[in-house]
PDB file of C-alpha atoms in Angstrom:
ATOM      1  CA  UNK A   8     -11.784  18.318  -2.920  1.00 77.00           C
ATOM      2  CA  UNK A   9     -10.484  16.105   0.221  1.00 88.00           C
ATOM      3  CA  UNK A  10     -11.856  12.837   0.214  1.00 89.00           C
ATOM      4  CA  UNK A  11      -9.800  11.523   2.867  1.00 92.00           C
ATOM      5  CA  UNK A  12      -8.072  13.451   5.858  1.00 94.00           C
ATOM      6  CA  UNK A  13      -5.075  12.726   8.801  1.00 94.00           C
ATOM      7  CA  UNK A  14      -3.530  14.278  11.370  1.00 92.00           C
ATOM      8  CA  UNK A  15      -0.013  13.499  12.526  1.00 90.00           C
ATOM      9  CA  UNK A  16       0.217  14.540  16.052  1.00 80.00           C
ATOM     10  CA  UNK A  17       4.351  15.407  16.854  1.00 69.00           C
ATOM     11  CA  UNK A  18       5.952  15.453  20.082  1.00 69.00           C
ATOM     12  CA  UNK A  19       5.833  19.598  19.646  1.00 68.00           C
ATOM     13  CA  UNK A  20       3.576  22.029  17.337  1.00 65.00           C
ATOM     14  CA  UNK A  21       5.988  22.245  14.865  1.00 65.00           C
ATOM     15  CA  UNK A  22       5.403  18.856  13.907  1.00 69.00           C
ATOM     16  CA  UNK A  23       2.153  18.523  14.074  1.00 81.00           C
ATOM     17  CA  UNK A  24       0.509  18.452  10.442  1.00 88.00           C
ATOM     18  CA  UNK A  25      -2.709  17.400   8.444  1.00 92.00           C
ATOM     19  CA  UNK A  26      -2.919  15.531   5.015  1.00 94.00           C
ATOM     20  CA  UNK A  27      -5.643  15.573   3.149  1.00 94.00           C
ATOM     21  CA  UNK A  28      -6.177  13.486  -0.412  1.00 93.00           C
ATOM     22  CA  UNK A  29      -8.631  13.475  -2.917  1.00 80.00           C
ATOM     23  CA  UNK A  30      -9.870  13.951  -5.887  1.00 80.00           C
ATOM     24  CA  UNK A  31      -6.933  15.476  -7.924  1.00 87.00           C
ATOM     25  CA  UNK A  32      -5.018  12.319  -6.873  1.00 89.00           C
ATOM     26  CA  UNK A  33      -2.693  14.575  -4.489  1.00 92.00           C
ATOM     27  CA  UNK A  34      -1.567  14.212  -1.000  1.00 94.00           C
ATOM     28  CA  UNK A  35      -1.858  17.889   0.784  1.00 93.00           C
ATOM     29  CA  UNK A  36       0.454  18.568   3.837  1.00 92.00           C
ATOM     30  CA  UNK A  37      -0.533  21.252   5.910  1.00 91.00           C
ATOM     31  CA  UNK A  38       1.085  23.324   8.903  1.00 86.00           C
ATOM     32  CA  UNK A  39      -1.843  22.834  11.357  1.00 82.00           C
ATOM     33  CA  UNK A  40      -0.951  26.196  13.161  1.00 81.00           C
ATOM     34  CA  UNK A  41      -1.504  28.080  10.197  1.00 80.00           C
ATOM     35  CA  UNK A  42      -4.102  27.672   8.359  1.00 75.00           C
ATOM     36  CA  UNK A  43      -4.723  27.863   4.748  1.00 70.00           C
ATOM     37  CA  UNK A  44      -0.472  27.185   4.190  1.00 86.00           C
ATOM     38  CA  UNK A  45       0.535  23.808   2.302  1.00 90.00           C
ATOM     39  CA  UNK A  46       3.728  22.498   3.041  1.00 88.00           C
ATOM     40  CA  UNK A  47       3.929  20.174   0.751  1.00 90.00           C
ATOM     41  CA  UNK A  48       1.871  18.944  -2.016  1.00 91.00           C
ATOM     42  CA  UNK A  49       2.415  15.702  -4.235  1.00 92.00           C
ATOM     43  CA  UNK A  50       0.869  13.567  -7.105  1.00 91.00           C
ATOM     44  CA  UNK A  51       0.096   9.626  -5.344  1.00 93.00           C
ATOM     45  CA  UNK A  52       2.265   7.595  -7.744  1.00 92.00           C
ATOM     46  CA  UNK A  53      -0.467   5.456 -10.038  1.00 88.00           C
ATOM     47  CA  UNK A  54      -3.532   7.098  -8.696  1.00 86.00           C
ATOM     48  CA  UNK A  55      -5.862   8.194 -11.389  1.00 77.00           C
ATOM     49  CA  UNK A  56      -8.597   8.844  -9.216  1.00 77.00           C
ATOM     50  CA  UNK A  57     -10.303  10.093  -6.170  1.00 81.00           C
ATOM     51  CA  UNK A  58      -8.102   8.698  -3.568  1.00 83.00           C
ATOM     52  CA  UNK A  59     -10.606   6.700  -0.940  1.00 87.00           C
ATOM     53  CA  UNK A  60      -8.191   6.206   2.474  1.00 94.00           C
ATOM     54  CA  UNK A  61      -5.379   8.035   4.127  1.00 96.00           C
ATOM     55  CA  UNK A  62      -3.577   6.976   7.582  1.00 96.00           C
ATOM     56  CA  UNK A  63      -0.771   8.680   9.053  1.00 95.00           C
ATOM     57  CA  UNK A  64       1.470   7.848  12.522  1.00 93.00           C
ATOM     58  CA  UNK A  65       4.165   9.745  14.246  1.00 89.00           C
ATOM     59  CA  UNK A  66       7.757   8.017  14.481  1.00 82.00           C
ATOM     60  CA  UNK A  67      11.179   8.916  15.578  1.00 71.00           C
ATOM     61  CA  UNK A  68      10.037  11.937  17.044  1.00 65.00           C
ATOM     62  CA  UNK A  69      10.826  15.691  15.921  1.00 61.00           C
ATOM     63  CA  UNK A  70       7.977  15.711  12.035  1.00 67.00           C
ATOM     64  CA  UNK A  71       8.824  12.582  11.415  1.00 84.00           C
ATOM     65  CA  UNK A  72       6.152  10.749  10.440  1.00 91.00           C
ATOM     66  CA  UNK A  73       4.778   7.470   8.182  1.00 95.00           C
ATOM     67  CA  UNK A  74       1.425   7.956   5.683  1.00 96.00           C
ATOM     68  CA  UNK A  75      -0.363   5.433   3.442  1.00 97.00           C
ATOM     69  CA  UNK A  76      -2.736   6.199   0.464  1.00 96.00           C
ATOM     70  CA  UNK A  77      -5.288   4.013  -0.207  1.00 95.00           C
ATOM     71  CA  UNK A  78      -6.649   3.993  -3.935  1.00 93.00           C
ATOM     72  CA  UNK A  79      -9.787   2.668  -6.035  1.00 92.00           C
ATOM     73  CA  UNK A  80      -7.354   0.234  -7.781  1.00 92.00           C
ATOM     74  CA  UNK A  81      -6.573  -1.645  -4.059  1.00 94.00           C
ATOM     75  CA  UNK A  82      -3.106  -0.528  -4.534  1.00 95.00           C
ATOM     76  CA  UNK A  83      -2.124   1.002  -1.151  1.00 97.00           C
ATOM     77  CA  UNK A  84       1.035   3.483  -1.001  1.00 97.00           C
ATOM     78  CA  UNK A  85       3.167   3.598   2.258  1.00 97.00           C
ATOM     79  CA  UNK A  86       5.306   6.817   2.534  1.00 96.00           C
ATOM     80  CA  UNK A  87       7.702   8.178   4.514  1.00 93.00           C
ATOM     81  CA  UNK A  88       7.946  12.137   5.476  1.00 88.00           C
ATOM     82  CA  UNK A  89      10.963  13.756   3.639  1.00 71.00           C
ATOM     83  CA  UNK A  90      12.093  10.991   2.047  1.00 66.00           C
ATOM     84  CA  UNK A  91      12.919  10.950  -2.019  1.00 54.00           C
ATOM     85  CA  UNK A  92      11.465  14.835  -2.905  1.00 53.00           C
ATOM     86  CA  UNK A  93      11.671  15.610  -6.565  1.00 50.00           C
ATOM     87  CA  UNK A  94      11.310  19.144  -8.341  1.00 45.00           C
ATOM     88  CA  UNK A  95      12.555  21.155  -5.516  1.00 43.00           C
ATOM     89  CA  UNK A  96      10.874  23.339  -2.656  1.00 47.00           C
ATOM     90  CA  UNK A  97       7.387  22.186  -0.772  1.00 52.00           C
ATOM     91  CA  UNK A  98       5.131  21.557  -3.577  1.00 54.00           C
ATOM     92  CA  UNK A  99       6.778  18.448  -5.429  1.00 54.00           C
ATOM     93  CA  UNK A 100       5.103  16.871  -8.250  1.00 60.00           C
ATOM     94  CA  UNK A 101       6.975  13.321  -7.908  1.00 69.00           C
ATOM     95  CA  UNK A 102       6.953  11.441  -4.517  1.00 85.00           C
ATOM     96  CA  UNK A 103       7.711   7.728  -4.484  1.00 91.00           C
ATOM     97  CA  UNK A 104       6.582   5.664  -1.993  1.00 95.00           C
ATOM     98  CA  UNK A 105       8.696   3.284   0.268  1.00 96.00           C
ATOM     99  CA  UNK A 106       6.752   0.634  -0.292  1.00 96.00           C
ATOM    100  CA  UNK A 107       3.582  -0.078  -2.650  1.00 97.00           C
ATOM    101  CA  UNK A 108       1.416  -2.845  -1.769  1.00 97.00           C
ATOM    102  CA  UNK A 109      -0.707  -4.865  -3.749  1.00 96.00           C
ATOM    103  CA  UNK A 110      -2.644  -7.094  -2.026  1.00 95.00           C
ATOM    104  CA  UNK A 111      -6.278  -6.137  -1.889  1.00 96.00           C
ATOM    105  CA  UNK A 112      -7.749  -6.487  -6.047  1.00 94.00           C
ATOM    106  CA  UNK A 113     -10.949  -4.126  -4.664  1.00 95.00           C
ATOM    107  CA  UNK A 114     -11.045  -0.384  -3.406  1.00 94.00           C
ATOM    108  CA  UNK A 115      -9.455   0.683  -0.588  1.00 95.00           C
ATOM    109  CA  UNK A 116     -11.456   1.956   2.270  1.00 94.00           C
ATOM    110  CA  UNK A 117     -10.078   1.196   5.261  1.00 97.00           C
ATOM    111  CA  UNK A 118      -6.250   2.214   6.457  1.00 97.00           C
ATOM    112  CA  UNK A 119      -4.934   2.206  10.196  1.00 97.00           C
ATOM    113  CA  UNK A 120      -1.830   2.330  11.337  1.00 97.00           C
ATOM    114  CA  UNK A 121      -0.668   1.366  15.028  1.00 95.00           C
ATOM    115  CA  UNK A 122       0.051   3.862  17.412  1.00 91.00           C
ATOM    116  CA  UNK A 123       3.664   2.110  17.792  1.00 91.00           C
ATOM    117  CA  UNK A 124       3.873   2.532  13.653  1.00 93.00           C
ATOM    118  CA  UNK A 125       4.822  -1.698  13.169  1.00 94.00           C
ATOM    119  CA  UNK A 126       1.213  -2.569  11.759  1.00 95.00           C
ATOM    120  CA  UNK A 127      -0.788  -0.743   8.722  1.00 97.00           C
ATOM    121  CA  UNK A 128      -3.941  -2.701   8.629  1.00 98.00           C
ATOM    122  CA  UNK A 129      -5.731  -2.591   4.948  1.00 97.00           C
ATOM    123  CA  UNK A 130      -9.171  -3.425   3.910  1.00 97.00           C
ATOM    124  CA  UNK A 131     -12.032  -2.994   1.547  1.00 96.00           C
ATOM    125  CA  UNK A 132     -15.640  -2.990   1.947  1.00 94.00           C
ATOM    126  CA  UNK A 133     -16.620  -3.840  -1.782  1.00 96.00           C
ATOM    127  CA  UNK A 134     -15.431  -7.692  -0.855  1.00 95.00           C
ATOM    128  CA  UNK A 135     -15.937  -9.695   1.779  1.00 94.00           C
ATOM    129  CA  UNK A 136     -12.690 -10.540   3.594  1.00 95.00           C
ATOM    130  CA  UNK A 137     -10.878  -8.478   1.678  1.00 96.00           C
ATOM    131  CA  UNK A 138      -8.043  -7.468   4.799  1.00 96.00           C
ATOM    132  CA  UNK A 139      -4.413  -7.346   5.180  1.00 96.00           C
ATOM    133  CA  UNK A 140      -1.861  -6.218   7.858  1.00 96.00           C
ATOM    134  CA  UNK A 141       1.349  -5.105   6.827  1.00 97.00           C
ATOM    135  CA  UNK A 142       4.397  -5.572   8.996  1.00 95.00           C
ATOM    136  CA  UNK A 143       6.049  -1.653   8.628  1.00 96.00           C
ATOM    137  CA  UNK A 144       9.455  -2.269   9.724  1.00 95.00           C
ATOM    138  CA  UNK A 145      10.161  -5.352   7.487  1.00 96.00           C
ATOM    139  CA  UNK A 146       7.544  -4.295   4.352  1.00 97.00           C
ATOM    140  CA  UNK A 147       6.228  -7.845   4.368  1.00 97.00           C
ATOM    141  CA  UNK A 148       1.953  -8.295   4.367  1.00 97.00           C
ATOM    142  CA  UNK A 149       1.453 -11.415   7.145  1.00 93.00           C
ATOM    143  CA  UNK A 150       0.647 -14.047   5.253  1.00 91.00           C
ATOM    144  CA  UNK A 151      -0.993 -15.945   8.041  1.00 88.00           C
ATOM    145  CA  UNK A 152      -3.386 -13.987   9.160  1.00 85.00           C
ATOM    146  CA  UNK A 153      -6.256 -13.761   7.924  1.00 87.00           C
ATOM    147  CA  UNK A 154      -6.949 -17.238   7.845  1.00 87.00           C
ATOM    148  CA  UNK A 155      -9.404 -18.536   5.217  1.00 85.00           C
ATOM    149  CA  UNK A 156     -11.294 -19.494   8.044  1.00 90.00           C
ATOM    150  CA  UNK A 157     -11.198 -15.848   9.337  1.00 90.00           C
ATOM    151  CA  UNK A 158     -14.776 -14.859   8.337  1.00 93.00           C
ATOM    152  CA  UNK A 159     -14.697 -10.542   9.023  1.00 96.00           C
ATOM    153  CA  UNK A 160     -17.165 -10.124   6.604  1.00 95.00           C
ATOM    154  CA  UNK A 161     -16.719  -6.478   4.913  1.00 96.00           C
ATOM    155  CA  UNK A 162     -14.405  -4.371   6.922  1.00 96.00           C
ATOM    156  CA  UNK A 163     -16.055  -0.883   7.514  1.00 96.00           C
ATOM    157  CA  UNK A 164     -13.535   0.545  10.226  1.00 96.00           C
ATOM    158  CA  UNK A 165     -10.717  -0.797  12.235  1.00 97.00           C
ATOM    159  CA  UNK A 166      -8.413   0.365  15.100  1.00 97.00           C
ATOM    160  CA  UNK A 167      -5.085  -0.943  16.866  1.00 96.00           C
ATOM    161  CA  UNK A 168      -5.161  -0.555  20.807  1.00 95.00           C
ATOM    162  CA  UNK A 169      -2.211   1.535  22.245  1.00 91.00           C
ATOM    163  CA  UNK A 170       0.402  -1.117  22.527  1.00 89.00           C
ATOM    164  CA  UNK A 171      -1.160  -3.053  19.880  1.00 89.00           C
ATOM    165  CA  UNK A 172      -2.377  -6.112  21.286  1.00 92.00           C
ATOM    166  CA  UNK A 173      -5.508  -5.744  19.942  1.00 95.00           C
ATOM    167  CA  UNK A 174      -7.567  -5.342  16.935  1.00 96.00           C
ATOM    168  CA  UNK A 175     -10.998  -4.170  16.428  1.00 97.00           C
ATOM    169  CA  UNK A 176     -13.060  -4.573  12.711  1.00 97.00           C
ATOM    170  CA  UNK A 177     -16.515  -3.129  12.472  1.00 97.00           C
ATOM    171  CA  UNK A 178     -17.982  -4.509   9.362  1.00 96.00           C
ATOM    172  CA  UNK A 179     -21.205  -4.442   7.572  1.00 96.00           C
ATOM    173  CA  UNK A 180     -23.219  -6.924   9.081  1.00 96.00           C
ATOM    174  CA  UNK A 181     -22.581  -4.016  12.689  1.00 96.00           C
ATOM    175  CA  UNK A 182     -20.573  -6.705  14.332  1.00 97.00           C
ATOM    176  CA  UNK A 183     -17.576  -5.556  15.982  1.00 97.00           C
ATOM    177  CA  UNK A 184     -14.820  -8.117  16.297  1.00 97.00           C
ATOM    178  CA  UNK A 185     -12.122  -8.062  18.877  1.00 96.00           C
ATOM    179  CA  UNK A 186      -8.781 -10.334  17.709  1.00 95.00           C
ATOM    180  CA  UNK A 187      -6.043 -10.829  20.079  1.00 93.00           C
ATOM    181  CA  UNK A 188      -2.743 -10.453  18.375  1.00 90.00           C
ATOM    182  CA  UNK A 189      -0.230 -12.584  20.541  1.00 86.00           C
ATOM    183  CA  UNK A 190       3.065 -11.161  19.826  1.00 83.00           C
ATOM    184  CA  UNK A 191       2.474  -7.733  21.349  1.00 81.00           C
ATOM    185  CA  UNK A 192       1.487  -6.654  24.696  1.00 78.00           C
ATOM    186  CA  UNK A 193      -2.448  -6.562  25.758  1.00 70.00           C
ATOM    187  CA  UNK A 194      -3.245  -2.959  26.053  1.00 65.00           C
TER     188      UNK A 194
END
Protein backbone atom coordinates (compact mmCIF):
# COMPACT_ATOMS: atom_id res chain seq x y z
CA UNK A 1 0.00 0.00 0.00
CA UNK A 2 2.00 3.22 -1.45
CA UNK A 3 1.44 6.13 0.49
CA UNK A 4 3.93 8.18 -1.11
CA UNK A 5 5.36 7.93 -4.79
CA UNK A 6 8.64 9.46 -7.04
CA UNK A 7 9.95 9.31 -10.15
CA UNK A 8 13.63 9.75 -10.93
CA UNK A 9 13.85 10.85 -14.44
CA UNK A 10 17.71 9.65 -15.90
CA UNK A 11 19.48 11.06 -18.71
CA UNK A 12 18.36 7.55 -20.67
CA UNK A 13 15.44 4.85 -19.95
CA UNK A 14 17.55 2.72 -18.22
CA UNK A 15 17.72 5.01 -15.49
CA UNK A 16 14.66 6.13 -15.19
CA UNK A 17 12.82 4.53 -12.03
CA UNK A 18 9.81 4.99 -9.55
CA UNK A 19 9.81 4.60 -5.66
CA UNK A 20 7.02 4.16 -3.93
CA UNK A 21 6.75 3.94 0.21
CA UNK A 22 4.19 3.11 2.47
CA UNK A 23 2.67 1.36 4.75
CA UNK A 24 5.02 -1.68 5.35
CA UNK A 25 7.69 0.97 6.11
CA UNK A 26 9.58 -0.03 2.70
CA UNK A 27 11.00 1.96 -0.06
CA UNK A 28 9.98 0.11 -3.57
CA UNK A 29 12.28 0.74 -6.64
CA UNK A 30 10.84 0.01 -9.78
CA UNK A 31 12.13 -0.34 -13.54
CA UNK A 32 9.58 2.11 -15.06
CA UNK A 33 9.78 0.25 -18.50
CA UNK A 34 8.59 -2.78 -17.07
CA UNK A 35 6.04 -2.89 -15.13
CA UNK A 36 5.14 -4.92 -12.21
CA UNK A 37 9.38 -5.69 -11.70
CA UNK A 38 11.02 -4.30 -8.32
CA UNK A 39 14.47 -3.59 -8.44
CA UNK A 40 15.05 -3.07 -5.26
CA UNK A 41 13.15 -3.17 -2.14
CA UNK A 42 14.29 -1.97 1.47
CA UNK A 43 13.09 -1.52 5.15
CA UNK A 44 13.39 2.77 5.97
CA UNK A 45 15.80 2.53 8.92
CA UNK A 46 13.49 3.58 12.22
CA UNK A 47 10.23 3.75 10.42
CA UNK A 48 7.53 1.91 12.21
CA UNK A 49 4.87 3.25 10.26
CA UNK A 50 3.14 4.36 7.18
CA UNK A 51 5.78 6.42 5.65
CA UNK A 52 4.01 10.06 4.79
CA UNK A 53 6.71 11.81 2.07
CA UNK A 54 9.12 10.63 -0.53
CA UNK A 55 11.36 12.99 -2.93
CA UNK A 56 13.78 11.81 -5.31
CA UNK A 57 16.39 13.90 -7.87
CA UNK A 58 18.68 12.73 -10.56
CA UNK A 59 22.58 13.40 -10.06
CA UNK A 60 25.77 12.50 -11.73
CA UNK A 61 24.05 11.19 -14.55
CA UNK A 62 23.86 7.40 -15.79
CA UNK A 63 20.82 5.86 -12.38
CA UNK A 64 22.33 7.80 -10.18
CA UNK A 65 20.10 9.33 -8.14
CA UNK A 66 19.38 10.99 -4.34
CA UNK A 67 15.84 9.98 -2.29
CA UNK A 68 14.55 11.14 1.11
CA UNK A 69 11.86 9.42 3.31
CA UNK A 70 9.85 11.37 5.29
CA UNK A 71 8.27 9.61 8.48
CA UNK A 72 5.39 10.21 11.19
CA UNK A 73 8.20 10.60 13.81
CA UNK A 74 9.66 14.00 11.73
CA UNK A 75 12.73 12.04 11.23
CA UNK A 76 13.56 12.49 7.51
CA UNK A 77 16.05 9.87 5.76
CA UNK A 78 18.32 11.11 2.84
CA UNK A 79 19.65 8.21 0.65
CA UNK A 80 21.79 7.69 -1.93
CA UNK A 81 21.17 5.03 -4.96
CA UNK A 82 23.58 2.00 -4.58
CA UNK A 83 25.22 3.04 -1.81
CA UNK A 84 25.74 0.60 1.51
CA UNK A 85 23.36 -2.64 0.17
CA UNK A 86 23.12 -5.36 2.74
CA UNK A 87 21.81 -9.08 2.25
CA UNK A 88 22.75 -9.38 -1.30
CA UNK A 89 20.81 -9.12 -4.76
CA UNK A 90 17.83 -6.33 -5.40
CA UNK A 91 15.59 -6.88 -2.56
CA UNK A 92 17.79 -5.84 0.58
CA UNK A 93 16.34 -5.78 3.92
CA UNK A 94 19.01 -3.20 5.49
CA UNK A 95 19.67 0.20 3.74
CA UNK A 96 21.28 2.99 5.74
CA UNK A 97 20.84 6.29 4.93
CA UNK A 98 23.61 8.96 4.24
CA UNK A 99 22.31 11.20 6.33
CA UNK A 100 19.24 11.18 8.92
CA UNK A 101 17.85 14.38 9.91
CA UNK A 102 16.13 15.36 12.84
CA UNK A 103 14.89 18.55 12.81
CA UNK A 104 11.15 18.72 12.44
CA UNK A 105 9.52 17.00 16.18
CA UNK A 106 5.96 16.65 13.96
CA UNK A 107 5.08 14.41 10.83
CA UNK A 108 6.56 14.77 7.78
CA UNK A 109 4.53 15.83 4.87
CA UNK A 110 6.25 17.79 2.72
CA UNK A 111 9.80 16.76 0.87
CA UNK A 112 11.34 18.56 -2.31
CA UNK A 113 14.40 18.38 -3.55
CA UNK A 114 16.02 20.95 -6.14
CA UNK A 115 16.29 20.14 -9.56
CA UNK A 116 20.24 20.90 -9.17
CA UNK A 117 20.05 18.19 -6.01
CA UNK A 118 21.93 21.06 -3.31
CA UNK A 119 18.53 21.80 -1.39
CA UNK A 120 15.95 19.11 0.25
CA UNK A 121 13.35 21.35 1.66
CA UNK A 122 11.33 19.61 4.77
CA UNK A 123 8.12 20.49 6.36
CA UNK A 124 5.08 19.49 8.28
CA UNK A 125 1.61 20.55 8.23
CA UNK A 126 0.59 19.36 11.85
CA UNK A 127 2.72 22.66 13.15
CA UNK A 128 2.88 25.85 12.14
CA UNK A 129 6.36 26.78 10.87
CA UNK A 130 7.49 23.65 11.16
CA UNK A 131 10.22 23.94 7.81
CA UNK A 132 13.74 23.21 7.15
CA UNK A 133 16.14 23.22 4.11
CA UNK A 134 18.92 21.01 4.09
CA UNK A 135 22.13 21.89 2.33
CA UNK A 136 22.79 18.19 0.31
CA UNK A 137 26.31 18.50 -0.50
CA UNK A 138 27.56 19.53 3.02
CA UNK A 139 24.56 17.54 5.21
CA UNK A 140 24.12 20.67 7.28
CA UNK A 141 20.08 22.02 7.86
CA UNK A 142 20.52 26.18 7.36
CA UNK A 143 20.23 27.39 10.46
CA UNK A 144 19.28 30.85 9.35
CA UNK A 145 16.58 30.48 7.51
CA UNK A 146 13.65 30.27 8.62
CA UNK A 147 13.79 33.15 10.69
CA UNK A 148 11.53 33.28 13.77
CA UNK A 149 10.12 36.07 12.12
CA UNK A 150 9.45 33.88 9.00
CA UNK A 151 5.68 33.36 9.54
CA UNK A 152 4.79 30.30 6.55
CA UNK A 153 2.13 29.19 8.50
CA UNK A 154 1.59 25.24 7.82
CA UNK A 155 3.48 24.15 4.80
CA UNK A 156 1.10 22.10 2.48
CA UNK A 157 3.40 21.90 -0.74
CA UNK A 158 6.59 23.44 -1.86
CA UNK A 159 8.75 23.59 -5.05
CA UNK A 160 12.41 24.84 -6.03
CA UNK A 161 12.52 26.76 -9.49
CA UNK A 162 14.99 25.22 -12.07
CA UNK A 163 18.16 26.88 -11.02
CA UNK A 164 16.92 27.29 -7.63
CA UNK A 165 16.56 30.80 -6.98
CA UNK A 166 13.34 30.48 -5.84
CA UNK A 167 11.04 28.95 -3.43
CA UNK A 168 7.40 28.54 -3.41
CA UNK A 169 5.24 27.25 0.04
CA UNK A 170 1.53 26.77 -0.31
CA UNK A 171 0.21 26.47 3.14
CA UNK A 172 -3.05 26.16 4.82
CA UNK A 173 -4.32 29.45 5.12
CA UNK A 174 -4.13 29.01 0.47
CA UNK A 175 -1.43 31.60 0.47
CA UNK A 176 1.32 30.92 -1.76
CA UNK A 177 4.61 32.49 -0.80
CA UNK A 178 7.40 33.26 -3.16
CA UNK A 179 11.09 33.63 -1.18
CA UNK A 180 14.02 34.72 -3.06
CA UNK A 181 17.02 32.69 -2.12
CA UNK A 182 20.10 35.02 -2.90
CA UNK A 183 22.91 32.72 -3.36
CA UNK A 184 21.64 30.99 -6.49
CA UNK A 185 20.67 32.24 -9.78
CA UNK A 186 16.91 33.68 -10.41
CA UNK A 187 15.31 31.17 -12.61
Amino acid sequence: RATAAAFVDGEDAQSRRLLTYGGDACVYVWDVRMQARCLERHVDRGATTNGRALAAVNFGGAAKYLYATGQPSGVVNLYESGRDRRSGGGNSAECSPVKEIMNLTTSVGCLRFSKDAQMLLLASDDAKNALRILHVPSRTVFSNWPTVKTNVRRVRCADFSPAGGYLVLGNDAGTAMLFRLPHFPAH
